[in-house]
Each structure stands twice: as structure tokens, then as C-alpha cells.
Amino acid sequence: MPNHVSKINGAILQGIRPFFLQMKQINSLVWRGISYNGEPVFLKAAVKKETIEKQIEISFAGATSFVPYIPFADGEWMKESGGLTFACMKAIEGRALDYSIREDRFLAMEKTNHFQDEVQGIVSKHIPYVSLTRKWTNRFIRFKHNLETEVLSREQKELINYFLTIGESVLSEMMEIEQLERSSYRRHCIVHGDPAHHNFIFNFDQLLLIDGDLISYAPREYDYLQLINRMLPHCNWSLEEWEKSHISSLRHCIEDSSLRRLLAYPADFYREWLMNPNGRNELLVKTEQQKEKRSAFIRQVL
């Protein structure tokens, strides 16, 4: 990790810093800065150039639901330095959404629908196609592999084995969604891919999606499956809140049995386990507290 951080810092100093009056690192691949023309910006970097290219294309296409990208002071849209590709986003002030708040959950669903409406039909060689079966299978394998070195109590092992069983059950019956994927590819349906609460910026004037690293061609339902998965712990593990939504792709996730059963897949648990190894005990405690309600929900959708 120190070598990686050093490499990034070196990249800034050598190829990027001359375009900024000041810079402050926010996380490993994002900085807040003031450009030489005095404009506040966020500087975003990616290892893969196409990760940046597709987001610039979405912004350039006029998607008002997505954070605007702007050129560097010399007019270029991207810079390559230190093995990374950099681009500038307009600095938007605001707060992240909070999925424990009903109004924020509503806003997230509406803005996701707005984004999908705006970007559908955009053709780009930089936007990848997603196979949910392949993605979830890979995550399941990684999760299972990571268990080999864990020291767990009997109760924790029971919880883990339960989620392994559910994961295997869902993965074994995902053939039906492949037709939905093929249809969405033909229509160039685009999803954000990561509608986490922190990837929305809200203020009194606007609500924008940010961080389009996972933008891809996929069924519109995939964003809503992820949103529901993230929101269910705040909704008493009930789908009632969305059953009468005007968003057809959201209702489809609930009404179609092949999609509804995907909500049983413990994507959130696998994701947090893999992304935050230091927080696994806390994750297990939190998950155990909701196990009874979650288990009842899983029985309902399977």
C-alpha cells in the first residue's frame, strides 16, 4: 500500500499538480482542488482509461442527473500520469443521501430513473456489458475463499453457512435473467452500477449521481435490485414501499418471480465482508440482529 500511495502522489506532482493552485486528497483516487482559473473541482483518477472515458461521455451527452465533467485549464479532458488517467469534475456542494430516511430513499429511486432515462441509447465502446450471473458467481467464490483463514464462533459459522446456502440457491436459478440482459444490450440500456447512498450528492438546488466507475450496459432493473438490497434493512425487510411505484423497472423487480428471488442473494453481506476485513465482527453482529426478519423475507421471495 505505501508504494501504491507513493506512486499516486508522484503522478500528481509530475503530471497533474501544475494545473492546480491547491489540492487536497479525499481518498486514494479523488482530490479536491482549485484550478489555475480559480474554479473549484474534484480530480478523479482511475487505473483503466475507459473508466474515465465513459463518465466523460455520459457527462458530454448532456446527462443532467450526473455530475458534470469539465476540461483541464488547457482544454484537455483527460491527463495520463503515473500509470493513471485523470479527469476533472465540477465541485458540487451537498450531502450524501441517508437510506434510513424515507424521503431520501424516494429521491434515490427517482434520480436513478432520471439517470437511466437520460442515458439510454448512448452507444460507447468504453461502456462494458455486465453479466450478473458472472459477477455474483465471482463474488461468491471470493467470499467463500476468504472464509478459509477466519476464526469463527459456532453461531457465526451457522450464519455464514446460511448465507452460503442462500447464495448457492440463487446462483443455481439465474438462467432466466440472461434473456433480460440480451434485450437490454440490444436497447443500449445503461445502469449506474453503484447507487450507494454516498454516490448521491443532494442540496436544495439539485440531486446528482456521482462516481460512475461501474456504469455499464445492463437491465435497468439491476440498479433497483441493488437499491432495494441496500434499503431493506431500513424498511423492516418489507417491499411494500415500492409495490405501487410509477417506475416500471422497480415494480418489475417485485412482480417478476425470477427477479424477486434475486433479492434473497446476500450481495450486501458478501460486499461488506470483502471490502472491509477489519469490520467483519461488527458486520456479523449487525447481521445477526436482523437475521430473523431477513430470514422471513428470504423465505417470502424464494
Coordinates of C-alpha atoms in Angstrom, one line a residue:
M1 CA 0.0 0.0 0.0
P2 CA 2.7 2.6 0.8
N3 CA 4.3 2.0 -2.7
H4 CA 0.9 2.5 -4.3
V5 CA 0.2 5.7 -2.4
S6 CA 3.7 7.0 -3.3
K7 CA 3.1 6.2 -6.9
I8 CA -0.2 8.2 -6.9
N9 CA 1.4 11.1 -5.2
G10 CA 4.3 11.1 -7.6
A11 CA 1.8 11.1 -10.5
I12 CA 0.1 14.2 -9.1
L13 CA 3.4 16.1 -8.7
Q14 CA 4.8 15.2 -12.1
G15 CA 1.8 15.4 -14.4
I16 CA -1.2 17.0 -12.7
R17 CA -0.2 19.5 -10.0
P18 CA 1.0 22.2 -12.4
F19 CA -2.7 22.7 -13.4
F20 CA -3.8 23.4 -9.8
L21 CA -3.3 26.2 -7.3
Q22 CA -4.0 23.8 -4.5
M23 CA -5.0 20.2 -4.0
K24 CA -6.2 18.1 -1.1
Q25 CA -6.5 14.3 -1.2
I26 CA -10.0 13.0 -0.3
N27 CA -9.4 9.3 -0.9
S28 CA -7.0 7.1 -2.8
L29 CA -8.2 8.2 -6.2
V30 CA -10.0 11.5 -5.6
W31 CA -8.7 15.0 -4.7
R32 CA -10.4 18.4 -4.2
G33 CA -8.6 21.2 -5.9
I34 CA -8.6 24.8 -7.2
S35 CA -7.6 25.1 -10.8
Y36 CA -5.4 27.9 -12.1
N37 CA -8.5 29.7 -13.4
G38 CA -9.9 29.7 -9.8
E39 CA -12.5 27.0 -10.3
P40 CA -13.1 24.5 -7.5
V41 CA -13.1 21.0 -8.9
F42 CA -12.8 17.3 -7.9
L43 CA -10.0 15.5 -9.5
K44 CA -10.7 11.8 -10.2
A45 CA -8.2 9.1 -11.2
A46 CA -8.6 5.6 -12.5
V47 CA -6.3 2.8 -13.4
K48 CA -8.2 2.0 -16.5
K49 CA -8.6 4.8 -19.0
E50 CA -12.0 3.6 -20.2
T51 CA -13.3 4.1 -16.6
I52 CA -12.8 7.8 -17.0
E53 CA -13.7 7.9 -20.7
K54 CA -17.2 6.5 -20.2
Q55 CA -18.0 9.1 -17.5
I56 CA -16.9 12.0 -19.6
E57 CA -19.0 10.6 -22.5
I58 CA -22.1 10.4 -20.2
S59 CA -21.5 14.0 -19.0
F60 CA -20.8 15.3 -22.5
A61 CA -24.0 13.7 -23.7
G62 CA -25.9 16.1 -21.5
A63 CA -27.0 13.9 -18.6
T64 CA -28.2 16.5 -16.1
S65 CA -28.6 13.7 -13.5
F66 CA -24.9 13.0 -13.4
V67 CA -22.0 15.1 -12.1
P68 CA -20.6 17.3 -14.9
Y69 CA -17.1 16.7 -16.0
I70 CA -15.1 19.7 -17.2
P71 CA -11.8 20.1 -19.1
F72 CA -8.5 21.0 -17.6
A73 CA -7.3 24.6 -17.9
D74 CA -5.5 23.8 -21.2
G75 CA -8.8 22.4 -22.7
E76 CA -7.9 18.7 -22.4
W77 CA -10.5 16.4 -20.9
M78 CA -8.0 13.8 -19.6
K79 CA -4.5 13.6 -18.4
E80 CA -2.4 10.5 -18.0
S81 CA 0.4 10.4 -15.4
G82 CA 2.0 7.8 -13.2
G83 CA 0.0 5.0 -14.8
L84 CA -3.3 6.6 -14.0
T85 CA -5.9 8.6 -16.0
F86 CA -7.2 11.8 -14.5
A87 CA -10.2 14.0 -15.2
C88 CA -11.9 17.0 -13.5
M89 CA -15.5 17.0 -12.1
K90 CA -17.3 20.2 -11.2
A91 CA -17.2 20.6 -7.4
I92 CA -20.8 20.2 -6.1
E93 CA -21.6 21.0 -2.5
G94 CA -24.1 19.0 -0.7
R95 CA -24.7 15.9 1.4
A96 CA -25.0 12.2 0.7
L97 CA -28.4 10.6 0.9
D98 CA -29.4 8.6 4.0
Y99 CA -31.3 5.4 3.3
S100 CA -32.7 5.4 6.8
I101 CA -34.9 8.4 5.7
R102 CA -37.9 7.5 3.6
E103 CA -37.7 10.7 1.6
D104 CA -34.1 10.0 0.7
R105 CA -35.0 6.5 -0.4
F106 CA -37.6 8.1 -2.7
L107 CA -35.2 10.6 -4.1
A108 CA -32.6 7.8 -4.8
M109 CA -35.2 5.8 -6.8
E110 CA -36.4 8.9 -8.7
K111 CA -32.9 10.1 -9.6
T112 CA -31.8 6.6 -10.7
N113 CA -34.8 6.5 -13.0
H114 CA -34.0 10.0 -14.3
F115 CA -30.4 9.0 -15.0
Q116 CA -31.4 5.8 -16.8
D117 CA -33.9 7.7 -19.0
E118 CA -31.2 10.3 -19.9
V119 CA -28.5 7.8 -20.9
Q120 CA -30.5 5.0 -22.5
G121 CA -29.4 4.6 -26.1
I122 CA -25.9 6.1 -25.8
V123 CA -23.5 3.9 -27.8
S124 CA -19.9 3.7 -26.5
K125 CA -17.1 1.3 -26.9
H126 CA -16.0 2.3 -23.4
I127 CA -19.1 1.1 -21.6
P128 CA -18.9 -2.6 -20.7
Y129 CA -21.6 -5.2 -20.7
V130 CA -22.5 -6.8 -17.4
S131 CA -23.4 -10.4 -16.7
L132 CA -24.9 -10.5 -13.2
T133 CA -24.5 -14.3 -13.0
R134 CA -20.8 -14.0 -13.7
K135 CA -20.4 -11.0 -11.3
W136 CA -22.3 -12.7 -8.5
T137 CA -20.6 -16.0 -9.0
N138 CA -17.1 -14.4 -8.8
R139 CA -18.2 -12.5 -5.6
F140 CA -19.5 -15.8 -4.1
I141 CA -16.2 -17.6 -4.9
R142 CA -14.1 -14.8 -3.4
F143 CA -16.3 -14.7 -0.3
K144 CA -16.0 -18.5 0.2
H145 CA -12.2 -18.3 -0.4
N146 CA -11.9 -15.6 2.3
L147 CA -13.5 -17.8 4.9
E148 CA -10.6 -20.2 4.9
T149 CA -8.5 -18.1 7.3
E150 CA -11.3 -16.8 9.5
V151 CA -11.7 -18.0 13.1
L152 CA -15.4 -18.0 13.8
S153 CA -17.6 -19.0 16.7
R154 CA -20.3 -21.7 16.3
E155 CA -23.0 -19.1 15.9
Q156 CA -21.0 -17.1 13.4
K157 CA -20.3 -20.3 11.4
E158 CA -24.1 -21.0 11.3
L159 CA -24.8 -17.5 10.0
I160 CA -22.1 -17.8 7.3
N161 CA -23.3 -21.3 6.2
Y162 CA -26.8 -19.9 5.9
F163 CA -25.7 -17.2 3.6
L164 CA -23.6 -19.6 1.6
T165 CA -26.7 -21.8 1.1
I166 CA -28.8 -18.9 0.1
G167 CA -26.1 -17.7 -2.3
E168 CA -25.8 -21.1 -4.0
S169 CA -29.6 -21.4 -4.3
V170 CA -30.0 -18.1 -6.0
L171 CA -27.0 -18.6 -8.4
S172 CA -28.4 -22.0 -9.4
E173 CA -31.5 -20.4 -10.9
M174 CA -30.4 -17.3 -12.8
M175 CA -30.7 -18.6 -16.3
E176 CA -34.0 -16.7 -16.9
I177 CA -32.3 -13.3 -16.5
E178 CA -29.9 -13.9 -19.3
Q179 CA -32.7 -13.2 -21.8
L180 CA -33.4 -9.9 -20.0
E181 CA -29.8 -9.0 -20.3
R182 CA -29.7 -9.7 -24.0
S183 CA -32.7 -7.5 -24.6
S184 CA -31.2 -4.6 -22.6
Y185 CA -28.0 -4.9 -24.5
R186 CA -29.9 -4.5 -27.8
R187 CA -31.6 -1.4 -26.5
H188 CA -28.4 0.0 -25.0
C189 CA -29.9 0.3 -21.5
I190 CA -27.3 1.8 -19.2
V191 CA -27.2 1.5 -15.4
H192 CA -25.1 3.4 -12.9
G193 CA -24.0 0.2 -11.2
D194 CA -23.3 1.6 -7.7
P195 CA -26.2 3.5 -6.3
A196 CA -24.9 3.6 -2.8
H197 CA -26.1 6.4 -0.6
H198 CA -22.8 8.2 -0.8
N199 CA -22.9 8.3 -4.6
F200 CA -25.7 10.8 -4.5
I201 CA -25.0 14.5 -3.8
F202 CA -28.0 16.4 -2.6
N203 CA -28.6 20.1 -1.8
F204 CA -31.6 22.4 -2.0
D205 CA -31.0 23.1 -5.7
Q206 CA -30.2 19.7 -7.2
L207 CA -29.6 16.0 -6.7
L208 CA -26.8 14.3 -8.7
L209 CA -25.3 10.9 -9.1
I210 CA -21.5 10.7 -8.9
D211 CA -18.8 8.0 -9.2
G212 CA -19.8 6.3 -12.4
D213 CA -16.9 3.8 -12.3
L214 CA -19.4 0.9 -12.7
I215 CA -21.6 2.4 -15.4
S216 CA -22.4 -0.4 -17.8
Y217 CA -24.9 -1.9 -20.3
A218 CA -27.4 -3.9 -18.3
P219 CA -31.1 -4.3 -17.5
R220 CA -32.4 -1.2 -15.7
E221 CA -33.7 -3.5 -13.0
Y222 CA -30.2 -4.1 -11.8
D223 CA -29.8 -0.7 -10.3
Y224 CA -33.1 -1.1 -8.4
L225 CA -32.2 -4.6 -7.2
Q226 CA -29.1 -3.0 -5.6
L227 CA -31.1 -0.1 -4.2
I228 CA -33.7 -2.4 -2.7
N229 CA -30.9 -4.6 -1.2
R230 CA -29.3 -1.5 0.4
M231 CA -32.6 -0.1 1.7
L232 CA -34.3 -3.2 3.0
P233 CA -32.6 -3.1 6.5
H234 CA -34.2 0.4 6.9
C235 CA -37.6 -0.8 5.7
N236 CA -38.3 -3.6 8.2
W237 CA -37.4 -6.0 5.4
S238 CA -40.6 -5.2 3.5
L239 CA -41.2 -4.4 -0.2
E240 CA -44.4 -2.6 0.5
E241 CA -42.8 0.9 0.0
W242 CA -42.2 0.2 -3.7
E243 CA -45.1 -2.0 -4.7
K244 CA -47.1 0.9 -6.3
S245 CA -44.1 2.8 -7.7
H246 CA -44.6 4.5 -11.1
I247 CA -41.1 3.3 -12.1
S248 CA -41.9 0.1 -14.1
S249 CA -38.4 -1.4 -13.8
L250 CA -38.6 -1.0 -10.0
R251 CA -42.0 -2.7 -9.9
H252 CA -40.7 -5.4 -12.2
C253 CA -38.1 -6.4 -9.6
I254 CA -41.0 -7.1 -7.2
E255 CA -43.6 -8.5 -9.5
D256 CA -41.4 -10.9 -11.6
S257 CA -40.6 -14.0 -9.6
S258 CA -37.2 -14.6 -11.4
L259 CA -36.1 -11.1 -10.4
R260 CA -37.7 -11.0 -6.9
R261 CA -35.8 -14.1 -5.9
L262 CA -32.5 -12.2 -6.7
L263 CA -33.3 -10.1 -3.6
A264 CA -32.5 -13.1 -1.5
Y265 CA -28.9 -13.1 -2.6
P266 CA -26.8 -11.6 0.2
A267 CA -24.9 -9.2 -2.0
D268 CA -24.6 -6.6 0.8
F269 CA -23.1 -9.2 3.2
Y270 CA -20.6 -10.5 0.7
R271 CA -19.6 -7.0 -0.4
E272 CA -19.0 -5.7 3.1
W273 CA -17.1 -8.8 4.1
L274 CA -14.7 -8.5 1.2
M275 CA -14.3 -4.7 1.2
N276 CA -13.8 -4.2 5.0
P277 CA -11.9 -7.1 6.6
N278 CA -11.4 -5.1 9.8
G279 CA -15.1 -4.7 10.2
R280 CA -16.2 -8.3 9.9
N281 CA -17.0 -8.8 13.6
E282 CA -19.2 -5.7 13.5
L283 CA -20.8 -6.9 10.3
L284 CA -21.6 -10.3 11.9
V285 CA -23.1 -8.7 15.0
K286 CA -25.3 -6.3 12.9
T287 CA -26.4 -9.1 10.6
E288 CA -27.2 -11.5 13.4
Q289 CA -29.5 -8.8 14.9
Q290 CA -31.6 -8.7 11.7
K291 CA -31.4 -12.4 10.9
E292 CA -35.0 -13.3 12.0
K293 CA -36.6 -10.6 9.8
R294 CA -34.2 -11.2 7.0
S295 CA -34.8 -14.9 7.0
A296 CA -38.5 -14.4 6.9
F297 CA -38.0 -12.0 3.9
I298 CA -35.8 -14.6 2.1
R299 CA -38.5 -17.3 2.6
Q300 CA -41.0 -14.9 1.1
V301 CA -39.1 -14.1 -2.1
L302 CA -37.6 -17.5 -2.9

